[in-house]
Coordinates of C-alpha atoms in Angstrom, one line a residue:
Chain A
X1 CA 0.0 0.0 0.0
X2 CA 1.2 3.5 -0.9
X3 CA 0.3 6.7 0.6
X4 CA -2.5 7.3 -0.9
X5 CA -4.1 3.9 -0.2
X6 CA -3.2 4.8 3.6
X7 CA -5.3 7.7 3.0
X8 CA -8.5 6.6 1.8
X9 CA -8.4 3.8 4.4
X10 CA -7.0 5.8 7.8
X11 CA -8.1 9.3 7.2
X12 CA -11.9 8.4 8.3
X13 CA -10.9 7.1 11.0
X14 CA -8.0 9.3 12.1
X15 CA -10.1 12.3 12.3
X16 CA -12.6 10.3 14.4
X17 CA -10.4 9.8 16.9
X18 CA -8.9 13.4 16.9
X19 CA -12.6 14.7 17.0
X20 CA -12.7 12.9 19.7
X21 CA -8.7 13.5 21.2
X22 CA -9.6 17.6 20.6
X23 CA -13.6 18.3 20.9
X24 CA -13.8 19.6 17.6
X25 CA -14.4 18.8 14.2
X26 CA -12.6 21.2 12.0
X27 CA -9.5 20.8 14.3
X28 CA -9.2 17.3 13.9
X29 CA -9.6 17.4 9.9
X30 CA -6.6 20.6 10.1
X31 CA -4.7 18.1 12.6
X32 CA -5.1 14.7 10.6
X33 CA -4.0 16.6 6.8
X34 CA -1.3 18.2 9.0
X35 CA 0.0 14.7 9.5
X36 CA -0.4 13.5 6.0
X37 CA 1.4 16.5 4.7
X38 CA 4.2 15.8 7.4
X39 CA 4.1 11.8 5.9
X40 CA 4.8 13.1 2.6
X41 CA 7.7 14.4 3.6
X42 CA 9.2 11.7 5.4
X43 CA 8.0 8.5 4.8
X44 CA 10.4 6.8 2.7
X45 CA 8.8 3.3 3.4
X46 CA 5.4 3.1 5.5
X47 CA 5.6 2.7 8.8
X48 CA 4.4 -0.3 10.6
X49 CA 1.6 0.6 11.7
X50 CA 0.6 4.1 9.4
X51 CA -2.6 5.1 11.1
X52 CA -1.2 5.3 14.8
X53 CA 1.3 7.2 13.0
X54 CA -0.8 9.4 11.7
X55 CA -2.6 9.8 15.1
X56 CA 0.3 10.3 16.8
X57 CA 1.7 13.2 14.5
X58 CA -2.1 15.0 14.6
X59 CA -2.0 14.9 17.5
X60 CA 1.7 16.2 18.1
X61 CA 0.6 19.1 15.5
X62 CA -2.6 19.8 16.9
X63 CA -1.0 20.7 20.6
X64 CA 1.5 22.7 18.5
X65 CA -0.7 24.6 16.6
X66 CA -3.4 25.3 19.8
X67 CA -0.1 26.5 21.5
X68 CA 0.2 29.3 19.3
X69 CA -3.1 30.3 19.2
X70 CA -5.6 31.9 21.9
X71 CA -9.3 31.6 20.4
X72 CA -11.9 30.1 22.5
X73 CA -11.7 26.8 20.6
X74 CA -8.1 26.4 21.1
X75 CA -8.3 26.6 24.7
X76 CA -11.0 24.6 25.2
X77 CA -9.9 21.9 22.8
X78 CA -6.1 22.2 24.9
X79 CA -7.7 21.5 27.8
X80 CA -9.1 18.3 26.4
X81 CA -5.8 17.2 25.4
X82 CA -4.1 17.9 28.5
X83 CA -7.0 16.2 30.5
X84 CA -5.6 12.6 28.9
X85 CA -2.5 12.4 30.5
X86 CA -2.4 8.6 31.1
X87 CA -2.8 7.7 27.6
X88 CA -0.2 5.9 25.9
X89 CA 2.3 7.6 23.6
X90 CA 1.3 5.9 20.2
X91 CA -2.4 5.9 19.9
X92 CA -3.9 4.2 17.2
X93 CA -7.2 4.8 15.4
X94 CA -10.1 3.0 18.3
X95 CA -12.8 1.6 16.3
X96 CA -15.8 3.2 18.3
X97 CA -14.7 6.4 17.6
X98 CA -15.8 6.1 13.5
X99 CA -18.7 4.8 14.6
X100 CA -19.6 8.1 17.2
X101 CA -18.5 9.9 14.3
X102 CA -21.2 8.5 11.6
X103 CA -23.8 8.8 14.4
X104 CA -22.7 12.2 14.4
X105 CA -22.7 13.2 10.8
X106 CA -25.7 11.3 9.8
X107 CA -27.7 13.2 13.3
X108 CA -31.6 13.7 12.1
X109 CA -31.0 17.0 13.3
X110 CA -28.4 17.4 10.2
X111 CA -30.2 18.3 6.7
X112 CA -30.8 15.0 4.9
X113 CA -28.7 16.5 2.1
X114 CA -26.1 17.5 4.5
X115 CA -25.9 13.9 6.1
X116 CA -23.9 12.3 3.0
X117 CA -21.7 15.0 1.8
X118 CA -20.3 15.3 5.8
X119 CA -20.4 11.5 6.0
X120 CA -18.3 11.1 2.6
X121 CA -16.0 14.6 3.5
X122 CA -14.8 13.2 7.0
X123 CA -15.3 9.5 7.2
X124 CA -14.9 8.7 2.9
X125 CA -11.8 12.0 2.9
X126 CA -13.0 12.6 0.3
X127 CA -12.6 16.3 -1.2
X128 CA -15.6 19.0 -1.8
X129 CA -14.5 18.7 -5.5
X130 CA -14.9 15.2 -5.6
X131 CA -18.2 15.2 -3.6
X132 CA -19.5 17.5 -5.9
X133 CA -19.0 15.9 -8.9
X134 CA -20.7 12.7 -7.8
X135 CA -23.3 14.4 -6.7
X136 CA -23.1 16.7 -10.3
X137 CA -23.8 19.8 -7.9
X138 CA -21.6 23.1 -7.8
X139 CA -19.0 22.7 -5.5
X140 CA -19.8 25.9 -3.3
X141 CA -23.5 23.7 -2.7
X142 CA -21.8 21.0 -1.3
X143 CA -19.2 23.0 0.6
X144 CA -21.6 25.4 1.8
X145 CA -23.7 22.0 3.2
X146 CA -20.9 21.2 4.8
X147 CA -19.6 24.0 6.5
X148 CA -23.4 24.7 7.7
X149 CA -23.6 21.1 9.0
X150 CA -20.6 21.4 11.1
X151 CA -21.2 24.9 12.5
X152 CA -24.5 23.3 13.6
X153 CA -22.7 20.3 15.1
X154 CA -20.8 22.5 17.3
X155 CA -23.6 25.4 17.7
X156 CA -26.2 22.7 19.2
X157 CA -24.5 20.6 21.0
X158 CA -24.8 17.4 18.7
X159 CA -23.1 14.4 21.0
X160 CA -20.0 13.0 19.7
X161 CA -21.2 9.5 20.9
X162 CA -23.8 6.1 20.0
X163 CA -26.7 6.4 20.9
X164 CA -27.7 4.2 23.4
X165 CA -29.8 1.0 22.7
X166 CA -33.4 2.8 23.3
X167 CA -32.3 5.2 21.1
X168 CA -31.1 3.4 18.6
X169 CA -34.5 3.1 16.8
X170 CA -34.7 6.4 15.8
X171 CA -31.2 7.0 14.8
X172 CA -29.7 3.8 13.3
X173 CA -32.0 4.2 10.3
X174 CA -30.6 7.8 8.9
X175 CA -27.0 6.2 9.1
X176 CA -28.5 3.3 7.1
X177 CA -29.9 5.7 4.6
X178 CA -26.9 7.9 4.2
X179 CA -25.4 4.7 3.3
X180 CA -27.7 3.1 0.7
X181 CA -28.4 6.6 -1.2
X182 CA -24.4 7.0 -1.3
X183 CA -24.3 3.2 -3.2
X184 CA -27.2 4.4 -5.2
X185 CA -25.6 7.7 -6.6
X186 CA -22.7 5.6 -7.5
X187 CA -24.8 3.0 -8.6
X188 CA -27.2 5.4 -11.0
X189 CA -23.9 6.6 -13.2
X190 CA -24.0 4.1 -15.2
X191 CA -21.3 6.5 -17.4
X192 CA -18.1 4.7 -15.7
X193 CA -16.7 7.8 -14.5
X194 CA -14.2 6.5 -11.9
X195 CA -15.6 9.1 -9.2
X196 CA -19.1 7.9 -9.2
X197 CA -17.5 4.3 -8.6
X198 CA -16.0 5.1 -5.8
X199 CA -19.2 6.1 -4.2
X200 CA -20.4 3.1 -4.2
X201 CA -17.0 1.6 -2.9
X202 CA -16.9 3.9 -0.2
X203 CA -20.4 3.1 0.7
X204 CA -19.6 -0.4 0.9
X205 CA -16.6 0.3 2.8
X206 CA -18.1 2.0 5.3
X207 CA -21.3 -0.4 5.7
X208 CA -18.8 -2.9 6.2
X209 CA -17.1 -1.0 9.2
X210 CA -20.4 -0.7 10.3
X211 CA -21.4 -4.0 10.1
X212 CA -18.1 -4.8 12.1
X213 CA -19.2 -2.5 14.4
X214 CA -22.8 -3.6 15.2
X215 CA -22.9 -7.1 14.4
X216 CA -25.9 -7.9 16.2
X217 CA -27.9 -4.7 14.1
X218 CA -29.7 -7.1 11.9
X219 CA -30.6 -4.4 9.4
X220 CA -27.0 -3.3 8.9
X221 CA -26.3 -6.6 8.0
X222 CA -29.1 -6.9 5.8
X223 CA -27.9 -3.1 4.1
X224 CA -24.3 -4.5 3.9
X225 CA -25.8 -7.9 2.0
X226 CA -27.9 -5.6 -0.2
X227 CA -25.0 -3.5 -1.7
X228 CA -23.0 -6.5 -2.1
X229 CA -25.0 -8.4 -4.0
X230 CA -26.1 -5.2 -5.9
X231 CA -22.3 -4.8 -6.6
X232 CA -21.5 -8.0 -7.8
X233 CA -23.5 -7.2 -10.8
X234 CA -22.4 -4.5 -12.0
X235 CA -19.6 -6.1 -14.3
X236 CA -23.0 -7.7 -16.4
X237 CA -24.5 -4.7 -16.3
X238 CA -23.5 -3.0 -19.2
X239 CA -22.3 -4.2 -22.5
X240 CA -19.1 -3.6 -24.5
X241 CA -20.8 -0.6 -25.8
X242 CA -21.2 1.0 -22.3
X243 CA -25.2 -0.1 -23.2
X244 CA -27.2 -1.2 -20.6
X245 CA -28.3 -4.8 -20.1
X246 CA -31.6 -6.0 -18.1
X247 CA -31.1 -9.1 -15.5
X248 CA -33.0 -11.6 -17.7
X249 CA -30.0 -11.0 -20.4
X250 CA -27.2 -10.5 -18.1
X251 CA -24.0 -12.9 -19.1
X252 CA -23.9 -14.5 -15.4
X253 CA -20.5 -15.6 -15.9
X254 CA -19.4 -11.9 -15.7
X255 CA -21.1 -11.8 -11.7
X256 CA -18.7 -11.5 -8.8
X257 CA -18.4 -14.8 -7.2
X258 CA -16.8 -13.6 -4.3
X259 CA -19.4 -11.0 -3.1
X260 CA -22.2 -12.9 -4.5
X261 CA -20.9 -16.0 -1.8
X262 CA -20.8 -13.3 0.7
X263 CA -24.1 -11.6 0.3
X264 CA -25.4 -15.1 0.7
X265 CA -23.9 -15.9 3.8
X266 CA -24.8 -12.6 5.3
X267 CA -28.4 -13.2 4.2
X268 CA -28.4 -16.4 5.5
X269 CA -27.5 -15.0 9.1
X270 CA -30.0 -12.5 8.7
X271 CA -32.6 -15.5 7.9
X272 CA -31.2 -17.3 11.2
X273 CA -31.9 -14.1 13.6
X274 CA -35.5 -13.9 12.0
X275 CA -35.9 -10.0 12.8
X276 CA -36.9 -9.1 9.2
X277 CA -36.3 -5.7 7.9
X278 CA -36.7 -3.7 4.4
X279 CA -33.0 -3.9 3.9
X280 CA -32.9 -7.6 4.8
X281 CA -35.5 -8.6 2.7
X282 CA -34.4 -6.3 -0.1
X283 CA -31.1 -8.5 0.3
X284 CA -32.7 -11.7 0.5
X285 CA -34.7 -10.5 -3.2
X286 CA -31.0 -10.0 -4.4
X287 CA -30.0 -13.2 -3.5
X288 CA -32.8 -15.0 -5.1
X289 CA -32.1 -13.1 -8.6
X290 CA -28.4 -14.3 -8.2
X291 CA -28.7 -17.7 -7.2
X292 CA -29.0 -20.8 -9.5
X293 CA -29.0 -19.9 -13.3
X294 CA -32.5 -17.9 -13.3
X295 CA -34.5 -16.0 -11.3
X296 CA -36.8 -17.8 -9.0
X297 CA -40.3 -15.1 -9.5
X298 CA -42.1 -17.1 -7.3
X299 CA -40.0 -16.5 -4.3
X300 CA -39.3 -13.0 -5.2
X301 CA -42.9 -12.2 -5.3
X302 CA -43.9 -13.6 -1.6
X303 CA -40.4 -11.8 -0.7
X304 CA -41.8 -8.2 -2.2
X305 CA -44.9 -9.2 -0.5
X306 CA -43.1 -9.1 2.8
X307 CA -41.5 -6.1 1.9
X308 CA -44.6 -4.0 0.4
X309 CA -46.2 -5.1 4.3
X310 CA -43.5 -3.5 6.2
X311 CA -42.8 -0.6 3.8
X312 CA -45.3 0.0 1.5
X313 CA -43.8 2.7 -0.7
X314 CA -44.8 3.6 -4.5
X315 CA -41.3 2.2 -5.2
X316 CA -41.9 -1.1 -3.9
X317 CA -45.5 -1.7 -4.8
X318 CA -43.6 -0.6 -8.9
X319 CA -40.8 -3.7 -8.2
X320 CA -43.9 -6.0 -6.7
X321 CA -45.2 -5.0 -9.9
X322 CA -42.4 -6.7 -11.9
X323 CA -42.7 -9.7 -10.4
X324 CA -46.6 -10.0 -10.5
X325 CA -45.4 -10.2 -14.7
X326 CA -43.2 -12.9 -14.3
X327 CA -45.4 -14.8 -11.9
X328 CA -49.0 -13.8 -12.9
X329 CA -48.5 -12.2 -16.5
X330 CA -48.0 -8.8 -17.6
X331 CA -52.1 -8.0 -17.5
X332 CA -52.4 -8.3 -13.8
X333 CA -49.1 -6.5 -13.7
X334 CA -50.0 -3.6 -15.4
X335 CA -53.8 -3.2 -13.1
X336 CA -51.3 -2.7 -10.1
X337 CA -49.7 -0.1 -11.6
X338 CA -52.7 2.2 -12.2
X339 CA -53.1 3.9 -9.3
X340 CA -49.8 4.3 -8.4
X341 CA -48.6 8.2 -8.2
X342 CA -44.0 8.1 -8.5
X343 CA -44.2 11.7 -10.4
X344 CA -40.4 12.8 -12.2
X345 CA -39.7 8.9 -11.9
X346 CA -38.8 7.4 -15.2
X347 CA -39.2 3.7 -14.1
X348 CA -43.1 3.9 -13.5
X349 CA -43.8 4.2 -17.5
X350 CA -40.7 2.1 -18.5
X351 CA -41.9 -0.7 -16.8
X352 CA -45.4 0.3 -18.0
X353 CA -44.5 0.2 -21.5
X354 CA -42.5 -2.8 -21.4
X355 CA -45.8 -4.9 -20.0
X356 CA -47.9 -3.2 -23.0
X357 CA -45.0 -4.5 -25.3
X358 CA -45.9 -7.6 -23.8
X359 CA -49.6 -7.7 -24.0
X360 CA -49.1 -6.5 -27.8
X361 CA -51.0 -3.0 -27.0
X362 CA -47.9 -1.2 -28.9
X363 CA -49.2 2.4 -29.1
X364 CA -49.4 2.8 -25.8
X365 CA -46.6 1.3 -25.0
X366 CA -44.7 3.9 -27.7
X367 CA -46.7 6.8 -25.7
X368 CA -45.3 5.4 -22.6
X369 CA -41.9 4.9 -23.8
X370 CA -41.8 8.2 -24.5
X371 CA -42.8 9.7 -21.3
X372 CA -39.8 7.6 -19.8
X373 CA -37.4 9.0 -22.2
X374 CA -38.5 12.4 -21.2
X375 CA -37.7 11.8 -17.6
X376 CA -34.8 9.5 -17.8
X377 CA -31.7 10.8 -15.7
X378 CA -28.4 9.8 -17.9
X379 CA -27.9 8.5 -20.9
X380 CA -27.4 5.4 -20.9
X381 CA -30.7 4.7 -19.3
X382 CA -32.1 7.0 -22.1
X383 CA -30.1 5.4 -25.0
X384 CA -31.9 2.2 -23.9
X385 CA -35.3 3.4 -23.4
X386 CA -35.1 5.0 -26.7
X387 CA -33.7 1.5 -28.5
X388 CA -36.6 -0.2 -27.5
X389 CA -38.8 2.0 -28.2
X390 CA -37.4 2.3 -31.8
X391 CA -37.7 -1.7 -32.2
X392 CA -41.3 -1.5 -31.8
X393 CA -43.4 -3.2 -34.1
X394 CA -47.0 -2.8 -34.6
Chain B
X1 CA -24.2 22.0 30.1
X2 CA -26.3 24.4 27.8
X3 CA -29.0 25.9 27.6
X4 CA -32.2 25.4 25.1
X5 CA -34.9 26.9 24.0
X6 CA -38.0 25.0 23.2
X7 CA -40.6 27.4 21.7
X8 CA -44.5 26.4 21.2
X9 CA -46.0 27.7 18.0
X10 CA -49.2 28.8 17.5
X11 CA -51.2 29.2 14.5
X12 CA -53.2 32.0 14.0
X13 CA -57.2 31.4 12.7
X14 CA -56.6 27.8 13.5
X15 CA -59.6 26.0 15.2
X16 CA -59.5 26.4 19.4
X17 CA -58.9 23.1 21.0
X18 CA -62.3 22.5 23.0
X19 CA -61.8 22.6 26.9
X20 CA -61.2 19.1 27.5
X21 CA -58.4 19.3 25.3
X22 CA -56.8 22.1 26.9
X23 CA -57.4 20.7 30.1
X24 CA -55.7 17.2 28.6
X25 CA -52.9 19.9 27.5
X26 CA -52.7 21.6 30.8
X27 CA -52.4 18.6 33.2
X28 CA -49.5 16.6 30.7
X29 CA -47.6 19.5 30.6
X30 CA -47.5 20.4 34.1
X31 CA -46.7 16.4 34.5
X32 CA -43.6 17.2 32.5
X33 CA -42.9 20.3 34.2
X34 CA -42.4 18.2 37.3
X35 CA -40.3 15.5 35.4
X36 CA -37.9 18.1 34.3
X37 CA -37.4 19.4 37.7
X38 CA -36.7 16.4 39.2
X39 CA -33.8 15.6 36.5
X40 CA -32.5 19.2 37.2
X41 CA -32.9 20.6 33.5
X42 CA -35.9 23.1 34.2
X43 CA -34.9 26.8 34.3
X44 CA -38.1 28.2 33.2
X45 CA -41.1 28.0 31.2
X46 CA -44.7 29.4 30.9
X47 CA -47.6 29.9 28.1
X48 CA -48.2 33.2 26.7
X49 CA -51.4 35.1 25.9
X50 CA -52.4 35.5 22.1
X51 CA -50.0 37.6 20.1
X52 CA -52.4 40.4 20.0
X53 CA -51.2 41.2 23.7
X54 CA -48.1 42.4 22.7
X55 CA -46.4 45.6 22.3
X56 CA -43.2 46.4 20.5
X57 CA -41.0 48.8 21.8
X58 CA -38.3 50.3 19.7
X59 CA -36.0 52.7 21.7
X60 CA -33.6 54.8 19.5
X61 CA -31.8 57.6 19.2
X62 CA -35.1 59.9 18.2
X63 CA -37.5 57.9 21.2
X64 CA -38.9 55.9 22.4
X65 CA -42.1 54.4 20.1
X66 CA -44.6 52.0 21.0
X67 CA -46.8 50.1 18.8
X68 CA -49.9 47.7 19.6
X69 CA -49.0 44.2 18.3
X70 CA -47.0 41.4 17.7
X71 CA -43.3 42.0 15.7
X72 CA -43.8 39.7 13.0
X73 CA -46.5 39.6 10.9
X74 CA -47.3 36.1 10.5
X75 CA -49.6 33.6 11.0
X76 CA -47.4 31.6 13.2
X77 CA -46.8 33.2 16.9
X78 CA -44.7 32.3 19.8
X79 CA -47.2 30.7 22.1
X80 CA -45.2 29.7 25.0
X81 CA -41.7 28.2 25.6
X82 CA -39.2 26.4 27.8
X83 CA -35.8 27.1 29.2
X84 CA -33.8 23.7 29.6
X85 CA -30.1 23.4 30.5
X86 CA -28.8 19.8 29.4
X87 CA -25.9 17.8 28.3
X88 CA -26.3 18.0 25.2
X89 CA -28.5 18.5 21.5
X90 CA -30.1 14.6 22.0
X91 CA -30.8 15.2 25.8
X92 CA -33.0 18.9 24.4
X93 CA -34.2 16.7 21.8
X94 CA -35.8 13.6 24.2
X95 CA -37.5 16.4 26.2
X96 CA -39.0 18.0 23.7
X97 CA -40.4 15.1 22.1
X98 CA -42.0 14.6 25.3
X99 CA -43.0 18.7 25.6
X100 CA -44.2 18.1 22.2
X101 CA -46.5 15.1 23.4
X102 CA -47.5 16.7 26.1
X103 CA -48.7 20.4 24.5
X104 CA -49.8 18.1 21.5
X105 CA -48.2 20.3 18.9
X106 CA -44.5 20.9 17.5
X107 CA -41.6 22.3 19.3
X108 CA -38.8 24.4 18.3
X109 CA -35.5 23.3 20.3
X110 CA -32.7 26.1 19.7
X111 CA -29.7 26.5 21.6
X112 CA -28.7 29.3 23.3
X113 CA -25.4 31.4 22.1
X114 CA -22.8 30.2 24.8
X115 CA -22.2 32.9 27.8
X116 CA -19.0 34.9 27.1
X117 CA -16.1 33.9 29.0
X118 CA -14.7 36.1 31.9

């Protein structure tokens, strides 16, 4: 590993621990790119154990720098440090402290919006530029979010801590949400830019930690199973021409065996503690598409049953839909789409035309095809929409 | 510790709660009046008469002037409020979700700026 793999793996959890070490979050992200800057220099080979080093050094700089200075914040953060005296010299990154720190960023008291561009600024390090770009906004937005997020942070009082087990409820679920709309993002660019990737590797990295950190949350598990086994598709998921390719027509040999063996396992723990929740089941309908050499409908549709009973969005009762097609034909598919209101969502009259394709009503299913074209979000989505609409035949 | 406010809204032209429910009102809050002095975060707290009670003073360099009436003209007035001090944003937050039970409408929780040091 070089530098800048120690980086992306320590920084997140190197400024937890120095928010924690000075009080303050700011003065930990100043203090941790202190001690990358001072790695640069002098690293010629990693040290043994890089993020302890990197702790360390913050630390060393922070005391420095709150030396020389005489705000408010200095003093009080000072006084933190110097109320640790019987800690050891080389303190390494702890493991609780990320997690205080996600609890922290992804507080409901935070602006949804603001949630995932602090989780991805202090526990992903990743830069405003980058954030912004993923999220295709202007980079003042996203700095601007985050700069307001912190100042409320400190302003309010949010606790740098996790919450305790009756609170947990209330505030586990944000986290999880932060999580899955990070994967999503990533997961939505179907372009291949390398920054939108990463989003959805980060996400995954940081449900893992979290999973690590809350084994006995089953719906972490369930949300860590879910991207996974949404990830291990994604090689299928286009074709050579950067086109996309529906799961029916996915080469299977191109699926990630490694994290689809993993999802399964995960599900199958979640199975075994039998305290279902949306993003268990949601990972338990993933493993059904990727096990065996086709999808079992059957199973998918009692599954989106389950899930339409504990969280009966227009989103779910759309992908219920889907399945009623396979299971029950595309007439009694289409009758459970008509009421259903998912306005600026292209998939609703997608998967509507697709099922008047099927029932051979084809200019309605053109009509359709164009409404989703209209609303479709990037091109490669649109580029596909507008293929099958042009291989329509009356 | 610091200090919060937790501020009552009222809407203005919106339908009186019958007696019973502002006897319902009455007696939960003053049940959580009593729970927050026990645990040591009460400083203060009270209803307030209808915004057009008020009077706004503005004192300047030409006078003093007095005008009948809220501030603000909106819909939404400050009906009454708390004063807690607590350990922190989630310990403001778990009170007022009971103060907000308890007046059965929403509460505001701001914090106030910290006192400057001496």
């Amino acid at each position: 590993m070089d530098i800048d793999g120690v980086y992306r793996a320590e920084y997140g959890r190197c400024v937890a621990t120095l928010v924690r070490l000075l009080g303050d979050i700011s003065l930990a992200e100043e203090a941790v790119q202190d001690a990358f800057a001072v790695a640069l220099e002098k690293w010629d080979t990693l040290p043994p154990n890089p993020g302890a080093w990197i702790v360390t050094t913050a630390r060393n700089r922070a005391i420095d720098r709150l030396r020389r200075e005489s705000t408010r914040e200095a003093r009080h953060a000072q006084a933190l440090l110097l109320h640790q005296p019987d800690e050891p010299q080389e303190v390494g990154p702890v493991q609780d402290d990320q997690l205080r720190l996600i609890f922290t960023c992804c507080h409901p008291a935070l602006a949804p919006d603001a949630r995932t561009a602090l989780t991805l600024r202090l526990l992903g390090g990743l830069e405003v530029p980058e954030i912004a770009r993923a999220y295709l906004m202007p980079e003042a937005t996203i700095a601007q979010r985050i700069v307001r997020a912190k100042k409320k942070i400190r302003d309010t009082g949010i606790p740098y801590r996790v919450p305790g087990a009756e609170e947990l409820p209330d505030r586990l679920p944000p986290v999880l949400t932060v999580l899955y709309l990070m994967f999503n993002e990533g997961y939505a660019a179907t372009s291949g830019s390398l920054i939108r990737t990463d989003l959805c590797a980060e996400a995954i990295r940081l449900a893992r930690e979290l999973a690590a950190l809350m084994p006995d949350e089953p719906e972490v598990v369930g949300l860590l199973a879910l991207l996974l086994l949404t990830e291990a598709r994604r090689p299928a998921r286009t074709g050579p021409a950067g086109e996309l390719v529906l799961l029916p027509d996915q080469d299977r040999s191109l699926w990630n065996r490694a994290l689809i063996a993993e999802g399964h396992d995960l599900v199958r723990r979640c199975l075994r503690r039998n305290r279902p929740g949306p993003y268990q089941i949601q990972a338990a309908i993933n493993a059904v598409h990727t096990d065996g050499p086709a999808t079992d409908w059957q199973q998918v549709l009692a599954l989106y049953d389950q899930l339409q009973a504990l969280a009966p969005t227009p989103v779910v009762a759309l992908n219920r839909a889907v399945a009623v097609a396979e299971v029950h034909g595309p007439g009694l598919a289409l009758a459970a789409l008509e009421h259903l209101q998912l306005p600026g969502y292209h998939l609703l009259p997608a998967t509507r035309a697709d099922l008047l394709v099927r029932l051979g009503r084809m200019q309605e299913a053109a009509a359709a095809y164009d409404e989703a074209i209209a609303l479709a979000g990037n091109e490669t989505e649109r580029a596909f929409l507008q293929d099958r609409r042009a291989g329509l035949t009356p | 510790m610091k200090q919060y406010m937790l501020a009552v809204h009222m809407v203005e032209g919106a339908p009186t709660p019958s007696a019973e429910e502002m006897q319902q009102a009455y007696s939960q809050v003053d049940k959580v009046n009593k729970e927050l002095q026990a645990a040591g975060a009460w400083v203060f707290g009270g209803g307030l008469l209808p915004a057009d009670s008020a009077t706004v003073v503005r004192a300047d360099s030409s006078g003093t002037t007095m005008t009948d009436g809220p501030f603000a003209e909106t819909k939404e007035q400050l009906g009454g409020f708390w004063v807690l001090r607590c350990q922190d944003l989630d310990e403001a937050l778990s009170w007022a979700a009971k103060c907000s039970a308890a007046c059965m409408g929403p509460v505001e929780v701001r914090p106030f700026e910290d006192e400057p040091e001496s």
